[in-house]
Coordinates of C-alpha atoms and ligand atoms in Angstrom, one line a residue:
M1 CA 172.1 153.4 -14.5
L2 CA 170.5 151.4 -12.3
N3 CA 169.1 152.6 -9.0
L4 CA 171.0 149.6 -6.8
D5 CA 169.6 151.6 -3.7
F6 CA 166.4 151.0 -4.9
H7 CA 164.6 148.6 -3.4
P8 CA 160.3 149.3 -4.1
T9 CA 158.5 146.8 -1.9
G10 CA 154.1 146.2 -2.5
R11 CA 153.4 146.0 -6.4
H12 CA 154.8 148.6 -9.0
F13 CA 152.2 151.2 -10.3
L14 CA 151.6 150.9 -13.8
Q15 CA 149.5 153.5 -14.7
I16 CA 150.2 154.1 -18.0
P17 CA 147.4 153.9 -20.8
G18 CA 149.0 150.7 -22.0
P19 CA 150.1 147.5 -21.6
S20 CA 148.7 147.9 -18.3
P21 CA 148.6 145.7 -15.0
V22 CA 147.1 142.2 -16.4
P23 CA 144.9 140.8 -13.7
D24 CA 146.5 137.8 -12.0
R25 CA 143.4 135.7 -13.2
I26 CA 145.4 135.9 -16.7
L27 CA 149.2 135.7 -15.5
R28 CA 147.4 132.4 -13.7
A29 CA 146.5 131.7 -17.1
M30 CA 148.7 131.7 -19.2
S31 CA 151.5 129.6 -17.0
L32 CA 150.1 126.8 -18.6
P33 CA 152.6 125.0 -20.0
T34 CA 152.8 125.4 -24.0
I35 CA 150.8 123.0 -25.7
D36 CA 151.8 122.4 -29.7
H37 CA 149.6 124.8 -31.8
R38 CA 149.3 121.6 -34.6
G39 CA 147.7 118.9 -31.3
P40 CA 144.0 118.6 -30.8
E41 CA 143.4 120.8 -27.5
F42 CA 145.3 124.0 -30.3
G43 CA 142.1 124.1 -31.6
V44 CA 139.3 124.1 -29.2
L45 CA 141.6 127.1 -28.0
G46 CA 141.8 129.1 -31.3
L47 CA 138.2 128.1 -32.7
K48 CA 137.4 129.7 -28.6
V49 CA 139.2 132.8 -29.2
L50 CA 138.5 133.0 -32.6
A51 CA 134.8 133.5 -31.9
D52 CA 135.5 135.1 -28.3
M53 CA 137.0 137.8 -30.2
Q54 CA 134.2 138.1 -33.2
K55 CA 132.1 139.1 -29.7
I56 CA 134.0 141.2 -28.2
F57 CA 134.6 143.5 -31.7
K58 CA 130.9 143.3 -32.4
T59 CA 131.5 141.9 -35.9
K60 CA 129.9 138.6 -37.3
H61 CA 132.4 138.9 -40.0
P62 CA 136.4 137.5 -39.2
V63 CA 138.5 138.3 -37.2
M64 CA 142.7 137.9 -37.7
I65 CA 145.6 137.1 -35.2
Y66 CA 148.6 138.1 -35.0
P67 CA 151.4 137.4 -33.1
A68 CA 153.2 141.1 -33.3
S69 CA 152.0 144.2 -32.0
G70 CA 149.8 147.0 -32.7
T71 CA 151.9 148.4 -35.3
G72 CA 151.7 144.8 -37.4
A73 CA 148.0 145.2 -37.3
W74 CA 148.3 148.7 -38.7
E75 CA 150.2 147.0 -41.5
A76 CA 148.4 144.4 -42.0
A77 CA 145.0 146.3 -42.3
L78 CA 146.9 148.2 -45.6
V79 CA 149.0 146.3 -47.2
N80 CA 146.0 143.7 -47.5
T81 CA 143.6 146.3 -49.2
L82 CA 145.8 148.6 -50.9
S83 CA 147.7 148.6 -53.4
A84 CA 151.4 150.8 -54.3
G85 CA 149.9 154.5 -55.3
D86 CA 146.0 154.3 -54.0
A87 CA 145.4 157.4 -52.3
V88 CA 143.9 157.2 -48.5
L89 CA 142.8 159.9 -46.3
M90 CA 144.3 160.0 -42.6
F91 CA 142.7 162.0 -39.3
E92 CA 145.9 164.1 -37.1
T93 CA 144.0 163.4 -34.0
G94 CA 147.3 162.8 -32.2
H95 CA 150.8 161.1 -32.0
F96 CA 149.2 157.5 -32.8
A97 CA 147.2 158.7 -36.2
S98 CA 150.8 160.5 -37.0
L99 CA 152.8 157.1 -36.5
W100 CA 150.0 154.9 -38.7
H101 CA 150.8 158.1 -41.7
K102 CA 153.9 157.6 -41.2
L103 CA 154.0 153.7 -41.8
A104 CA 151.3 154.0 -44.5
S105 CA 153.4 156.6 -47.1
R106 CA 156.0 154.1 -46.0
L107 CA 154.0 151.2 -47.8
G108 CA 154.3 153.4 -50.6
V109 CA 150.4 154.8 -50.6
K110 CA 150.0 158.2 -51.2
A111 CA 148.7 159.2 -47.4
E112 CA 147.0 162.4 -47.1
L113 CA 146.8 163.9 -43.4
L114 CA 143.8 165.9 -42.9
G115 CA 143.5 167.9 -39.2
L116 CA 143.0 171.0 -36.9
P117 CA 145.7 173.8 -37.1
G118 CA 147.6 174.1 -34.3
A119 CA 147.6 173.1 -30.8
Q120 CA 143.5 172.0 -31.3
G121 CA 143.9 169.0 -33.2
W122 CA 145.9 167.5 -30.9
R123 CA 141.8 168.4 -28.2
Q124 CA 139.9 167.7 -30.6
G125 CA 138.6 164.3 -32.1
V126 CA 138.5 163.2 -36.5
N127 CA 135.9 166.0 -37.4
A128 CA 133.8 163.9 -39.8
G129 CA 132.4 167.2 -41.7
M130 CA 136.2 168.2 -43.1
I131 CA 136.7 164.0 -43.7
E132 CA 133.0 164.6 -45.6
Q133 CA 134.0 167.6 -47.6
R134 CA 137.1 165.7 -48.8
L135 CA 135.2 163.1 -50.2
K136 CA 132.8 165.1 -51.9
A137 CA 136.5 166.2 -53.7
D138 CA 137.5 163.3 -54.5
S139 CA 134.6 162.8 -57.4
G140 CA 137.3 160.3 -59.4
H141 CA 137.0 158.2 -56.6
S142 CA 140.6 158.3 -56.0
I143 CA 140.7 157.8 -52.1
K144 CA 140.7 154.0 -51.8
A145 CA 140.4 154.6 -47.4
V146 CA 139.4 156.4 -44.3
C147 CA 141.9 155.6 -41.5
V148 CA 140.8 157.0 -38.3
V149 CA 142.2 156.2 -34.8
H150 CA 138.9 155.8 -32.7
N151 CA 140.8 157.2 -28.8
E152 CA 143.8 158.3 -30.0
T153 CA 146.2 157.1 -26.7
S154 CA 148.2 160.0 -26.7
T155 CA 145.7 162.7 -26.2
G156 CA 143.3 161.0 -24.4
V157 CA 140.6 162.1 -26.8
T158 CA 137.9 159.7 -28.3
S159 CA 136.4 159.7 -32.1
D160 CA 132.9 159.6 -33.5
I161 CA 133.3 156.9 -36.0
A162 CA 129.6 156.6 -36.2
A163 CA 130.1 160.3 -37.2
V164 CA 132.4 159.1 -40.3
R165 CA 130.6 156.1 -41.3
R166 CA 127.8 158.7 -41.5
A167 CA 130.3 161.6 -43.4
M168 CA 131.2 159.2 -46.2
D169 CA 127.7 158.0 -46.5
T170 CA 126.8 160.9 -47.3
A171 CA 129.5 161.7 -50.0
K172 CA 128.7 158.1 -51.3
H173 CA 131.6 157.2 -51.6
P174 CA 133.1 154.1 -51.7
A175 CA 136.4 154.2 -49.6
L176 CA 137.1 151.7 -47.1
L177 CA 137.1 152.5 -43.9
L178 CA 139.9 151.1 -41.8
V179 CA 140.0 151.9 -38.0
D180 CA 142.5 151.9 -34.8
T181 CA 140.8 150.8 -32.0
I182 CA 143.9 149.4 -30.2
S183 CA 143.7 151.1 -26.8
G184 CA 139.2 151.3 -27.5
L185 CA 138.3 147.5 -27.6
A186 CA 137.0 146.3 -24.9
S187 CA 137.2 149.3 -22.9
T188 CA 135.1 151.7 -24.1
D189 CA 131.8 150.9 -26.8
Y190 CA 133.5 149.6 -30.3
R191 CA 131.2 148.3 -32.6
H192 CA 132.7 146.9 -36.0
D193 CA 129.5 146.0 -37.9
E194 CA 127.7 148.4 -36.9
W195 CA 129.5 150.7 -38.0
G196 CA 130.3 149.8 -40.9
V197 CA 133.6 149.6 -40.7
D198 CA 135.9 147.5 -43.0
V199 CA 139.5 146.9 -40.7
T200 CA 139.8 147.5 -37.4
V201 CA 143.0 147.3 -35.7
S202 CA 143.8 146.1 -31.9
G203 CA 146.0 145.1 -29.5
S204 CA 146.5 143.2 -26.4
Q205 CA 147.6 145.1 -23.7
K206 CA 145.7 147.6 -23.7
G207 CA 141.7 147.2 -22.8
L208 CA 142.0 143.4 -23.0
M209 CA 144.6 143.0 -20.0
L210 CA 146.9 141.1 -21.6
P211 CA 151.1 141.6 -21.6
P212 CA 151.6 142.8 -25.5
G213 CA 152.7 141.2 -28.6
M214 CA 149.3 140.2 -30.2
S215 CA 146.9 142.6 -31.9
F216 CA 143.8 141.5 -34.5
N217 CA 142.2 142.8 -37.5
A218 CA 138.8 142.1 -37.3
L219 CA 137.1 142.6 -40.8
S220 CA 134.5 143.3 -43.4
P221 CA 133.3 141.9 -46.4
K222 CA 134.0 144.8 -48.7
A223 CA 137.8 144.3 -46.9
I224 CA 137.7 140.5 -48.3
E225 CA 137.1 141.6 -51.5
A226 CA 139.1 144.2 -51.6
S227 CA 142.5 141.6 -50.6
K228 CA 141.4 139.9 -53.4
T229 CA 142.8 142.4 -55.5
S230 CA 145.1 144.1 -53.9
T231 CA 149.0 144.2 -55.2
L232 CA 151.4 146.4 -52.0
P233 CA 153.3 143.1 -50.6
K234 CA 152.7 140.8 -47.7
S235 CA 153.1 137.1 -46.2
F236 CA 153.3 137.0 -43.3
W237 CA 150.5 139.2 -42.6
A238 CA 148.3 137.8 -45.9
W239 CA 144.6 137.3 -44.6
D240 CA 144.1 134.4 -47.8
E241 CA 145.9 132.0 -45.3
M242 CA 145.0 132.7 -42.8
L243 CA 141.4 132.8 -42.6
E244 CA 141.6 129.1 -44.7
I245 CA 143.4 127.4 -41.9
N246 CA 141.0 129.9 -39.0
K247 CA 138.6 127.6 -39.8
T248 CA 139.9 124.4 -38.5
G249 CA 140.9 127.1 -34.8
Y250 CA 144.8 126.9 -36.6
F251 CA 147.1 129.3 -37.9
P252 CA 149.4 129.7 -40.8
Y253 CA 152.4 129.7 -38.5
T254 CA 153.1 129.3 -34.6
P255 CA 150.3 131.4 -32.9
N256 CA 151.6 132.5 -29.7
T257 CA 149.9 129.9 -27.6
N258 CA 150.2 131.2 -24.2
L259 CA 149.1 134.6 -24.8
M260 CA 146.0 132.6 -26.4
Y261 CA 145.3 130.8 -23.6
G262 CA 145.7 134.8 -21.3
L263 CA 143.4 135.9 -24.3
S264 CA 140.4 133.2 -23.7
E265 CA 140.6 134.2 -20.2
A266 CA 140.2 138.0 -20.5
C267 CA 137.4 137.2 -23.0
D268 CA 135.8 134.6 -20.0
M269 CA 136.3 137.6 -17.8
I270 CA 135.0 140.8 -19.9
L271 CA 131.8 138.8 -21.5
D272 CA 130.6 137.1 -18.3
Q273 CA 130.8 140.3 -16.8
G274 CA 129.7 142.0 -20.5
L275 CA 130.6 144.3 -22.0
D276 CA 128.2 147.1 -20.8
V277 CA 129.5 146.2 -17.1
V278 CA 133.3 146.8 -18.7
F279 CA 132.2 150.1 -20.3
K280 CA 130.6 151.7 -17.3
R281 CA 133.7 150.6 -14.9
H282 CA 135.9 152.7 -17.2
Q283 CA 133.9 155.4 -17.3
R284 CA 133.5 156.1 -13.7
W285 CA 137.3 156.3 -13.2
G286 CA 137.4 158.1 -16.1
R287 CA 134.7 160.3 -14.5
G288 CA 136.9 160.2 -11.3
A289 CA 140.1 160.7 -12.7
R290 CA 138.8 164.4 -14.4
A291 CA 137.7 165.3 -10.6
A292 CA 141.0 164.6 -9.6
V293 CA 142.4 166.6 -12.6
N294 CA 139.3 169.7 -11.9
A295 CA 140.3 170.3 -8.0
W296 CA 144.3 170.4 -8.6
G297 CA 142.7 173.4 -12.0
L298 CA 144.8 171.7 -14.4
P299 CA 143.5 171.6 -17.9
I300 CA 142.9 168.2 -19.6
Q301 CA 144.2 167.2 -23.1
C302 CA 141.3 166.5 -24.0
A303 CA 139.2 170.0 -24.5
D304 CA 135.5 168.4 -25.8
P305 CA 133.7 166.6 -22.6
A306 CA 132.1 164.7 -25.0
L307 CA 135.2 162.7 -26.3
Y308 CA 136.7 161.9 -23.0
S309 CA 138.4 159.5 -23.1
P310 CA 137.9 156.6 -20.4
I311 CA 140.7 155.1 -20.3
L312 CA 143.1 157.8 -20.2
T313 CA 144.1 161.6 -19.0
G314 CA 146.0 162.7 -20.3
V315 CA 146.9 166.6 -17.8
M316 CA 148.7 169.0 -19.1
T317 CA 151.6 170.3 -16.9
P318 CA 151.9 174.2 -15.8
E319 CA 154.2 176.4 -18.3
G320 CA 157.4 175.7 -17.2
L321 CA 156.9 172.4 -15.9
D322 CA 158.5 169.9 -17.7
A323 CA 156.2 166.8 -17.7
D324 CA 158.4 163.9 -17.8
A325 CA 161.1 165.8 -14.9
L326 CA 157.9 165.1 -13.0
R327 CA 156.8 162.0 -14.2
K328 CA 160.3 160.7 -13.2
L329 CA 159.9 161.9 -10.1
I330 CA 156.6 159.9 -9.1
Y331 CA 158.3 157.0 -10.8
E332 CA 161.9 157.5 -8.5
R333 CA 159.6 158.8 -6.0
F334 CA 156.1 157.0 -5.6
D335 CA 157.4 153.5 -7.6
C336 CA 154.4 153.9 -10.5
S337 CA 155.2 155.2 -13.9
L338 CA 152.9 157.4 -15.8
G339 CA 152.1 158.0 -19.8
T340 CA 154.8 160.0 -21.1
G341 CA 153.4 162.3 -23.4
L342 CA 154.1 161.9 -27.1
G343 CA 155.5 163.6 -31.0
K344 CA 154.3 167.4 -30.3
V345 CA 153.4 167.4 -26.7
K346 CA 156.7 165.8 -24.9
G347 CA 157.2 167.7 -21.8
R348 CA 154.0 168.9 -22.0
M349 CA 151.4 166.8 -20.5
F350 CA 151.8 163.1 -19.1
R351 CA 148.9 160.7 -19.2
I352 CA 147.4 158.8 -16.7
G353 CA 145.8 154.9 -17.4
H354 CA 142.7 154.0 -16.0
L355 CA 142.4 150.2 -17.1
G356 CA 143.1 147.1 -17.1
D357 CA 143.8 145.6 -13.5
C358 CA 142.4 148.7 -11.4
N359 CA 139.8 149.6 -9.3
D360 CA 139.3 152.4 -7.7
L361 CA 141.7 152.1 -4.1
T362 CA 144.5 151.7 -7.6
L363 CA 143.6 154.7 -9.6
I364 CA 143.3 157.1 -6.6
A365 CA 146.8 155.7 -4.7
A366 CA 148.4 156.6 -8.4
L367 CA 145.9 160.2 -8.5
S368 CA 148.3 160.7 -4.9
A369 CA 151.4 159.7 -6.7
C370 CA 150.8 162.6 -8.7
E371 CA 149.7 165.3 -6.2
M372 CA 152.5 164.7 -4.2
G373 CA 154.9 165.1 -7.1
L374 CA 153.4 168.2 -8.6
K375 CA 153.0 169.8 -5.0
L376 CA 157.0 168.4 -4.6
S377 CA 157.9 170.5 -8.0
G378 CA 156.1 173.2 -6.1
V379 CA 153.0 173.9 -8.9
K380 CA 150.7 175.5 -6.5
L381 CA 147.1 173.7 -7.1
A382 CA 144.2 174.9 -6.1
G383 CA 143.6 171.9 -4.1
S384 CA 143.3 168.2 -3.3
G385 CA 142.5 165.8 -6.3
V386 CA 143.0 163.4 -3.9
H387 CA 139.6 164.3 -1.5
A388 CA 138.5 165.2 -4.6
V389 CA 138.8 161.1 -5.9
M390 CA 137.4 160.1 -3.3
D391 CA 133.9 161.7 -2.5
F392 CA 133.5 161.1 -6.7
F393 CA 134.1 157.1 -5.7
S394 CA 132.2 157.3 -2.2
A395 CA 129.2 159.4 -3.5
N396 CA 129.1 157.0 -6.7
P397 CA 129.5 153.6 -6.4
V398 CA 129.5 150.7 -8.8
P399 CA 126.2 149.7 -9.2
V400 CA 125.3 146.2 -8.0
L401 CA 125.7 143.9 -10.6
I402 CA 122.4 141.2 -10.0
K403 CA 122.8 138.3 -12.8
N404 CA 120.3 136.6 -14.2
Ligands
PLP1 N1 147.6 153.2 -32.0 C1 147.6 153.3 -30.9 C2 146.2 153.7 -30.8 C3 148.4 152.1 -30.1 O1 147.6 153.7 -28.1 C4 149.3 152.5 -30.3 C5 150.2 151.6 -28.9 O2 150.1 152.7 -27.7 C6 149.9 151.9 -31.3 C7 148.9 152.0 -32.2 C8 150.9 151.1 -31.0 O3 151.0 149.8 -30.8 P1 152.0 148.8 -30.3 O4 153.0 149.9 -30.3 O5 151.6 148.1 -30.0 O6 152.7 148.2 -31.6

């Protein structure tokens, strides 16, 4: 029920791992009047954002933009490349990998889910060795695609996509490589062409700092070839018409015009600053958040430090403390939203997002909300995470940027 006594002032702390807080500059860009999506101005905007998105995906090949959430772009990647009954190999790194698997099964492909046993699977990334073994055993090449999640938003664990590519090459297997970087794009290193990815799936509401409602497929020539013979039903998601009309900057149906303004602004912000600077910023926030969690003495959901996500930190709550009750308390007392534990880890962990319109002080404030909430819930903390993160940011200033 709506609590009418609750009148928070100031900005709400949206510290979930997406949708991320949208910078004012992007909100202002999106507030412009809606234009004719078949008029002369739109084509210029369309061509600009399509070219910008190629830079962000690091690809020379086409990028599809859908007026849909990320789930739509997941479906688009599959229906454009596969036919009914095709086998696909997926890897369970967390809730989103499981959902993509469920979606694939519902589309009528034979989706096989590899994974590490027990609770460990949701604390680790993709095991490229297991993929290699499975592909080597598939001597008849019935597996048509390998699908993996780059930044598992439900756990805060990243996966080494270049290692998956190497595993596929070592196995000499011709399957397509499909990657979900819905929460990784524009906040951690991603290289569509260099890593030999055939379809990359992404969304607007995470590193691109936009509201939800727009999603992407970056393609490879091999994926485009596969789309010519794939027979899963498709119309809205079909690449062929999109590829044709995108050449002029237009779309086969009504694009979300105002999100396009926002996307153009977001690309300017990200590309003007430089992707490497953006990646370093997120890594630094990730280190700051982990300094706090370590000081509290609580375990981080990601068990391998080499795979820590720079975009979010998953915190495991002590036995007996329901993470959702803690989140509720923090929301009600301090007007701060934290990500819930999803699927298998519901109630066992919460997620702190450090992406979008964030800075050191917003992150410190969010961590202070967590610390107060943990103490109010009776958790005996080993130390102050807030002091630890303040010390970390003080000792590690943002490098001064000198632009030539
Ligand atoms: N994949 C990942 C890694 C995600 O984080 C999400 C959403 O958070 C999705 C897929 C699903 O995207 P959407 O909720 O935009 O449909």
